Short mmCIF file of N, CA and C in Angstrom, two decimals:
data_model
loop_
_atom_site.label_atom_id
_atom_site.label_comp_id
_atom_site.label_asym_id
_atom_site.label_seq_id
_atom_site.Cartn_x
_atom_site.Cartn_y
_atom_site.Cartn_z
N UNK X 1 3.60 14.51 12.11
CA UNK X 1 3.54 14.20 10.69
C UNK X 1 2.97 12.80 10.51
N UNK X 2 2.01 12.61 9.67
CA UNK X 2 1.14 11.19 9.42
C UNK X 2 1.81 10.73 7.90
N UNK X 3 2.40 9.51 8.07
CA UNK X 3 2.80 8.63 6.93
C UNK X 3 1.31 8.06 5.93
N UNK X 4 1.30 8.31 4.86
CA UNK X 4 -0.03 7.31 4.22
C UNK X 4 0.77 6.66 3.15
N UNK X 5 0.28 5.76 2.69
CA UNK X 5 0.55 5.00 1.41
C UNK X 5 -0.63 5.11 0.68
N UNK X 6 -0.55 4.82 -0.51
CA UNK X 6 -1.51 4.42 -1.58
C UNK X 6 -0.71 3.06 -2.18
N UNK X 7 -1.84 2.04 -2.36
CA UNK X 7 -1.03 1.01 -3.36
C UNK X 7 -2.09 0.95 -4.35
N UNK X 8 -1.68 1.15 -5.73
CA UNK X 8 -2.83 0.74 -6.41
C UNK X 8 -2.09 0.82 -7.95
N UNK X 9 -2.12 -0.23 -8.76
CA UNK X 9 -1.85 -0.12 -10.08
C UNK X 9 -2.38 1.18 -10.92
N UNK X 10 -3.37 1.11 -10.67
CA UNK X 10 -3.82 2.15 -11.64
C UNK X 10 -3.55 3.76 -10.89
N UNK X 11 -2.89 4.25 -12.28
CA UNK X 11 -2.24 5.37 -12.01
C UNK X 11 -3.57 6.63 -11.48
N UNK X 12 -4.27 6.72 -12.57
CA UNK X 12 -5.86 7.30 -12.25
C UNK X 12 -6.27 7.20 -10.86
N UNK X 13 -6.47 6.11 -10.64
CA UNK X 13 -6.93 5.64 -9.08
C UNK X 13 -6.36 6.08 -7.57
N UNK X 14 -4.98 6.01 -8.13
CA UNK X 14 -3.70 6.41 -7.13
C UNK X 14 -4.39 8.46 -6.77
N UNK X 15 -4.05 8.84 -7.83
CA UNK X 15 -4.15 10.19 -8.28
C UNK X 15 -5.05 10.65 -7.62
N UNK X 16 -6.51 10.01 -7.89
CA UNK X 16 -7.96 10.47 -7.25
C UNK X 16 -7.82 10.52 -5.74
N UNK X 17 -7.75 9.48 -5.22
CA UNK X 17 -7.21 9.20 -3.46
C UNK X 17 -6.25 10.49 -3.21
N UNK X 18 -5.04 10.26 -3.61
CA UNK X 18 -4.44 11.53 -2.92
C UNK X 18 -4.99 12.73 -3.45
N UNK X 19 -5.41 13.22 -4.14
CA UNK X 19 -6.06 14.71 -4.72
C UNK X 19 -7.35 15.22 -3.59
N UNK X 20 -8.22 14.05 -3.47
CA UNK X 20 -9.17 13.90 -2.13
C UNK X 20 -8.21 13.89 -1.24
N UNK X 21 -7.18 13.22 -0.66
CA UNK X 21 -7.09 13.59 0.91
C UNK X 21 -6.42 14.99 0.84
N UNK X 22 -5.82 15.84 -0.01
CA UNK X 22 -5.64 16.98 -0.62
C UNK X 22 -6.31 18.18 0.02
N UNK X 23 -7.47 17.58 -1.05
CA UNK X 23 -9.37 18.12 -0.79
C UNK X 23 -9.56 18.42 0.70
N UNK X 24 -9.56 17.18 1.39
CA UNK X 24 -10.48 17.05 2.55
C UNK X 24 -9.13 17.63 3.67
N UNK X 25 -8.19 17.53 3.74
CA UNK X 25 -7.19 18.23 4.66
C UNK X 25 -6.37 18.93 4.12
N UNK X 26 -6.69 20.03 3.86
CA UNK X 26 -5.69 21.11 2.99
C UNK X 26 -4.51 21.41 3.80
N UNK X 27 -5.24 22.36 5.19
CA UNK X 27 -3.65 22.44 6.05
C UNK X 27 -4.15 22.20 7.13
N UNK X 28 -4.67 21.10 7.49
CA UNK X 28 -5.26 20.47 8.71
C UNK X 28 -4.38 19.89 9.92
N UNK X 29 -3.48 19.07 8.70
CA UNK X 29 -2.41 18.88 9.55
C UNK X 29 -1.00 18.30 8.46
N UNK X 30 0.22 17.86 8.96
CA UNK X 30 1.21 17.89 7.99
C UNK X 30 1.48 16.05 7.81
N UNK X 31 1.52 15.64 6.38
CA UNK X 31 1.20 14.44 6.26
C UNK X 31 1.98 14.41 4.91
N UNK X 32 2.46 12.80 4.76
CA UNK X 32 3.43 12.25 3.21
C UNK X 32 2.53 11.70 2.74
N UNK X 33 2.53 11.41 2.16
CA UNK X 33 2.03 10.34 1.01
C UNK X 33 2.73 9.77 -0.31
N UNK X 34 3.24 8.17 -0.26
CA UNK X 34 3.82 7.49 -0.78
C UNK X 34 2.92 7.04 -1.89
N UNK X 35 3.68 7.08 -3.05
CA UNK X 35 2.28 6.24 -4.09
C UNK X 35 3.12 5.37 -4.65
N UNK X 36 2.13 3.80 -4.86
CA UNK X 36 3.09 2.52 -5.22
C UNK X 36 1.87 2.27 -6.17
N UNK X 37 2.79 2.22 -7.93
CA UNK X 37 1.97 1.47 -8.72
C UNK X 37 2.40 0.17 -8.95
N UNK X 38 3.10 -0.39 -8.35
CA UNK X 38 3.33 -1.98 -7.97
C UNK X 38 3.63 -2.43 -6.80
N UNK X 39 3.02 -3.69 -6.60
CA UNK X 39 3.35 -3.91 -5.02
C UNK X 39 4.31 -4.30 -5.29
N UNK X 40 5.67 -4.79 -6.21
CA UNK X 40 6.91 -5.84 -5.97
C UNK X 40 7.54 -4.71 -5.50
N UNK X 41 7.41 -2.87 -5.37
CA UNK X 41 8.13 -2.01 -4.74
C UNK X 41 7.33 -1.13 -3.75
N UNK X 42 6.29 -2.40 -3.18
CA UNK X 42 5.82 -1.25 -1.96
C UNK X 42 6.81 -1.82 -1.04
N UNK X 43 7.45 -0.60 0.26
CA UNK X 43 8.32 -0.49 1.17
C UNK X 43 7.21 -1.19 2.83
N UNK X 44 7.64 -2.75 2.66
CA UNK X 44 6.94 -2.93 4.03
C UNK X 44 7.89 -2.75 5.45
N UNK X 45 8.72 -2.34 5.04
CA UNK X 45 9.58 -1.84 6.54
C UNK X 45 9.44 -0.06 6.67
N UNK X 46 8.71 0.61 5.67
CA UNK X 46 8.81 1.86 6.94
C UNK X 46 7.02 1.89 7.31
N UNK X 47 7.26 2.49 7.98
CA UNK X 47 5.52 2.48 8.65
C UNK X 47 4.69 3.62 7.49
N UNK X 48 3.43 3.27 7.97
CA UNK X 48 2.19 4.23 7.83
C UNK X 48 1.22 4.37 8.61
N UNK X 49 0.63 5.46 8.81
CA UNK X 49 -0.39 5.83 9.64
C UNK X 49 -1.84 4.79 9.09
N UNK X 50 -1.76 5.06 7.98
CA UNK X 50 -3.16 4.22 6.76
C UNK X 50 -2.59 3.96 5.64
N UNK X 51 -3.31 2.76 5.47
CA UNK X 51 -2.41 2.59 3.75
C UNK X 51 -4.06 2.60 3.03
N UNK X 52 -3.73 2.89 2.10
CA UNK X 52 -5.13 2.67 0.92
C UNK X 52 -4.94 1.88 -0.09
N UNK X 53 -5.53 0.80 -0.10
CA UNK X 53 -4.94 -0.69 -0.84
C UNK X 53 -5.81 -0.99 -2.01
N UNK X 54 -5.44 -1.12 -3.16
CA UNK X 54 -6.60 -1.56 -3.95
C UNK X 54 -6.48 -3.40 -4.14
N UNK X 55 -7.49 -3.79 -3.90
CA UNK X 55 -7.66 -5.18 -3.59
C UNK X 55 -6.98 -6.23 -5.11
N UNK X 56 -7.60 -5.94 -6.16
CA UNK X 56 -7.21 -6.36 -7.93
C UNK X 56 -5.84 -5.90 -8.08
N UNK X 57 -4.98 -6.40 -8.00
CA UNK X 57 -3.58 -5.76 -8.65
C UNK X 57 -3.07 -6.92 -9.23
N UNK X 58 -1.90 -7.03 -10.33
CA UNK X 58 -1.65 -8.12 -11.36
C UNK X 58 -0.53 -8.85 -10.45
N UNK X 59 0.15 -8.28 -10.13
CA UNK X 59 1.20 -9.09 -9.20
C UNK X 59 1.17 -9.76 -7.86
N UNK X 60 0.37 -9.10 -6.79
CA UNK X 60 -0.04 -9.59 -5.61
C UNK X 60 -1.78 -8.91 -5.54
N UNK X 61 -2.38 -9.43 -4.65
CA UNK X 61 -3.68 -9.16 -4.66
C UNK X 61 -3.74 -8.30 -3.37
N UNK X 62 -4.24 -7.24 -3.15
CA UNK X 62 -4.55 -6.40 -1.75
C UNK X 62 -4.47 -7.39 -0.25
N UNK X 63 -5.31 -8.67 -0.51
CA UNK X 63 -5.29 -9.27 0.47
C UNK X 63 -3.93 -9.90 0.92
N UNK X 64 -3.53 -10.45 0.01
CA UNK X 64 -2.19 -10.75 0.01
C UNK X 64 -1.06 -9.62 0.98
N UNK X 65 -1.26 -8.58 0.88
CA UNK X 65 0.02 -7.65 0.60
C UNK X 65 -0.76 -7.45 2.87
N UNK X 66 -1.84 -7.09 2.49
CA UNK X 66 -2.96 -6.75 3.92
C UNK X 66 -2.13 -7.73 5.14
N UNK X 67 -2.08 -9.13 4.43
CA UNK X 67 -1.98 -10.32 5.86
C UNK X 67 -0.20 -10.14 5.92
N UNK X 68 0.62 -9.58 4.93
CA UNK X 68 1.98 -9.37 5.28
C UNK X 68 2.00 -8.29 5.94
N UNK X 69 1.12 -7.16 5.64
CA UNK X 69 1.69 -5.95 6.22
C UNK X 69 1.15 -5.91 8.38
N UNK X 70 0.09 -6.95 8.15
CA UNK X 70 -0.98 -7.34 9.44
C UNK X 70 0.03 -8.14 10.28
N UNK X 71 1.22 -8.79 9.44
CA UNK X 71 2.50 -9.58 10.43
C UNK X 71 3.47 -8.78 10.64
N UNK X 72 3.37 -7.60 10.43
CA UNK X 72 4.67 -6.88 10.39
C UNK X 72 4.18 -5.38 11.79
N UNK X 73 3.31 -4.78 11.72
CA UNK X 73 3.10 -3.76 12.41
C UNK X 73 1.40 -3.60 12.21
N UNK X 74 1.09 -2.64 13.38
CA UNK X 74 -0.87 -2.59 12.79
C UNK X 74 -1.15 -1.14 12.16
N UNK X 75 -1.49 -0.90 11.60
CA UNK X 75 -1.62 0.08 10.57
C UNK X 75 -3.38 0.05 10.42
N UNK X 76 -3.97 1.38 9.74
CA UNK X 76 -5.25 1.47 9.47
C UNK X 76 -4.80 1.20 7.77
N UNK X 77 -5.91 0.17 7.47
CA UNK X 77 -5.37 -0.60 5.74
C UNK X 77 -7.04 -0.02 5.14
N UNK X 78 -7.44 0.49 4.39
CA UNK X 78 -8.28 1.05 3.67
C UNK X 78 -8.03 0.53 2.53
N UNK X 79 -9.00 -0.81 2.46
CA UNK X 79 -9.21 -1.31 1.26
C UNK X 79 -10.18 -0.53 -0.07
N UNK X 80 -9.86 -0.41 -1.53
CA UNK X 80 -10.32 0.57 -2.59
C UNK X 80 -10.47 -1.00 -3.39
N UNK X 81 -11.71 -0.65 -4.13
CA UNK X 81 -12.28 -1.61 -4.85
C UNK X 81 -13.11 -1.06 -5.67
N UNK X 82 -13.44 -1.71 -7.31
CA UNK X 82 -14.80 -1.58 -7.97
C UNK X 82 -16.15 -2.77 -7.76
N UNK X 83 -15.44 -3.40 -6.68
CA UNK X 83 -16.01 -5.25 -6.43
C UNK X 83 -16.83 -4.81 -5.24
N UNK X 84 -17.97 -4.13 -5.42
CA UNK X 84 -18.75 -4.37 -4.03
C UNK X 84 -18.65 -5.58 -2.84
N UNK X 85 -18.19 -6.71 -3.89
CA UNK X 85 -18.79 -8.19 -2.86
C UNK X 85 -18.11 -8.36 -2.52
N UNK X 86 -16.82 -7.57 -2.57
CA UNK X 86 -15.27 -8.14 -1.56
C UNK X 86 -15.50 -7.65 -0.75
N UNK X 87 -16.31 -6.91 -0.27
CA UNK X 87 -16.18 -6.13 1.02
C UNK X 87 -16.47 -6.78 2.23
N UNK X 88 -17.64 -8.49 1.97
CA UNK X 88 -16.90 -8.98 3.57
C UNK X 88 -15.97 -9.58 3.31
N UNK X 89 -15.33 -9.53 2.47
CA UNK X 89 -14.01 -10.68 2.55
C UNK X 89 -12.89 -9.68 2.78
N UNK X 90 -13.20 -8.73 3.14
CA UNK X 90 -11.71 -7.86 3.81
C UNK X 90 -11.79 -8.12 5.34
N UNK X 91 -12.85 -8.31 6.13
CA UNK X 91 -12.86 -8.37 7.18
C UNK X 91 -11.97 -9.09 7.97
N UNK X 92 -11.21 -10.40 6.91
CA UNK X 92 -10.31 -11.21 7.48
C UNK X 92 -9.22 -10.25 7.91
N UNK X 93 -8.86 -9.20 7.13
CA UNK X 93 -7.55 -8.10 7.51
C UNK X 93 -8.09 -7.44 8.14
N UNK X 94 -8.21 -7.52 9.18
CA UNK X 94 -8.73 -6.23 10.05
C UNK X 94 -8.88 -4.89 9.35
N UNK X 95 -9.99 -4.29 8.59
CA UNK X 95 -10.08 -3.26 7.64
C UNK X 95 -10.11 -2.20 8.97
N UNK X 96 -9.59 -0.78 8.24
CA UNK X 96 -10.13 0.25 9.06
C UNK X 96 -11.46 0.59 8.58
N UNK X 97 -11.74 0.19 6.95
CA UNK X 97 -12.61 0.95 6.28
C UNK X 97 -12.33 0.48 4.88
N UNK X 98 -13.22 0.87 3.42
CA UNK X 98 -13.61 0.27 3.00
C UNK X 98 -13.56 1.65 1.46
N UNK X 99 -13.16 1.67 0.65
CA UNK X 99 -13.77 2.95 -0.65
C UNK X 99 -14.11 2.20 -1.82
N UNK X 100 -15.76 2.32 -2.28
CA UNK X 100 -15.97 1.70 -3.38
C UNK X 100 -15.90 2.75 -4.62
N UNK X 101 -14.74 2.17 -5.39
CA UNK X 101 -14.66 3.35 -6.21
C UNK X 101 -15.51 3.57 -7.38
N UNK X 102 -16.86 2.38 -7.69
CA UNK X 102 -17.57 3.05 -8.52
C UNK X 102 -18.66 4.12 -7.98
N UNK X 103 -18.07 4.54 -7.13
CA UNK X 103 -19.18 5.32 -5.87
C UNK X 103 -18.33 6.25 -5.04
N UNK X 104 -16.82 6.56 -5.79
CA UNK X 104 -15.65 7.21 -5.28
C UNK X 104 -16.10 8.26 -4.41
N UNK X 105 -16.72 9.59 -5.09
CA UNK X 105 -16.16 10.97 -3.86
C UNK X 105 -17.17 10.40 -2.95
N UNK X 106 -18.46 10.17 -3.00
CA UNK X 106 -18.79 9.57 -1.40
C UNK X 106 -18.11 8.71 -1.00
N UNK X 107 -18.01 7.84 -1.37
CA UNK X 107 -17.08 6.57 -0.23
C UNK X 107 -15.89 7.69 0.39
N UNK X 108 -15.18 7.85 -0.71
CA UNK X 108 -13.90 8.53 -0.34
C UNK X 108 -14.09 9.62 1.15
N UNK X 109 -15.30 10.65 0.64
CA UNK X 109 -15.45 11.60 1.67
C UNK X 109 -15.66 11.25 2.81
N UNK X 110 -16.74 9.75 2.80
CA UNK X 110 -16.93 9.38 4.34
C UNK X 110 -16.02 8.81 4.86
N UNK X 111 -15.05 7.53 4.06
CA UNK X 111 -14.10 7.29 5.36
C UNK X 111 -13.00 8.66 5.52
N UNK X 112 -12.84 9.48 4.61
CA UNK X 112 -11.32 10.52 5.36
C UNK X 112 -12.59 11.12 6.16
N UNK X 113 -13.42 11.28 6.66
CA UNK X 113 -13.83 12.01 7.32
C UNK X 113 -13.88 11.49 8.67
#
């Protein structure tokens, strides 16, 4: 069984991600998925296989939440953005990968793939 998270304020956003990994692994294999529309209640003590992080959030910023979760255990962190130009500035968190969501079902399809 594979743990995922989603962190992302926006409820829409959250929704799309898991509906795609849905999509792309129907009964591929058996997997949770946690959805956090605030980080002050994402759970950094149980694990995940991948988290899918959206970088803009009002309370903590993706990067932020990335370098706590990067001191705690190593995880694949899939940063989600509408900010093309953040994308080298994730590199500091060791990214697995990268979804630009004004460019969603491709991005999306290539990294679950």
């Amino acid at each position: 069984m594979y743990n995922f998270a989603i962190l992302d304020n926006s409820e829409m956003d959250s929704k799309r991600i898991k509906d795609k990994i849905d999509e792309i692994y129907p009964d591929q294999f058996e997997y949770h998925c946690d959805i956090y529309l605030d980080a002050d209640n994402f759970s950094y003590s149980k694990y995940y296989d991948a988290i899918f992080l959206d970088i803009e959030m009002p309370q903590k910023n993706g990067f932020d939440i990335a370098n706590l979760i990067n001191q705690i255990y190593s995880t694949k962190i899939i940063f989600m953005t509408r900010h093309d130009n953040l994308v080298t500035s994730t590199f500091d968190y060791k990214p697995f990968h990268f979804i630009q969501k004004n460019n969603f079902d491709e991005s999306a399809e290539h990294v679950l793939n």
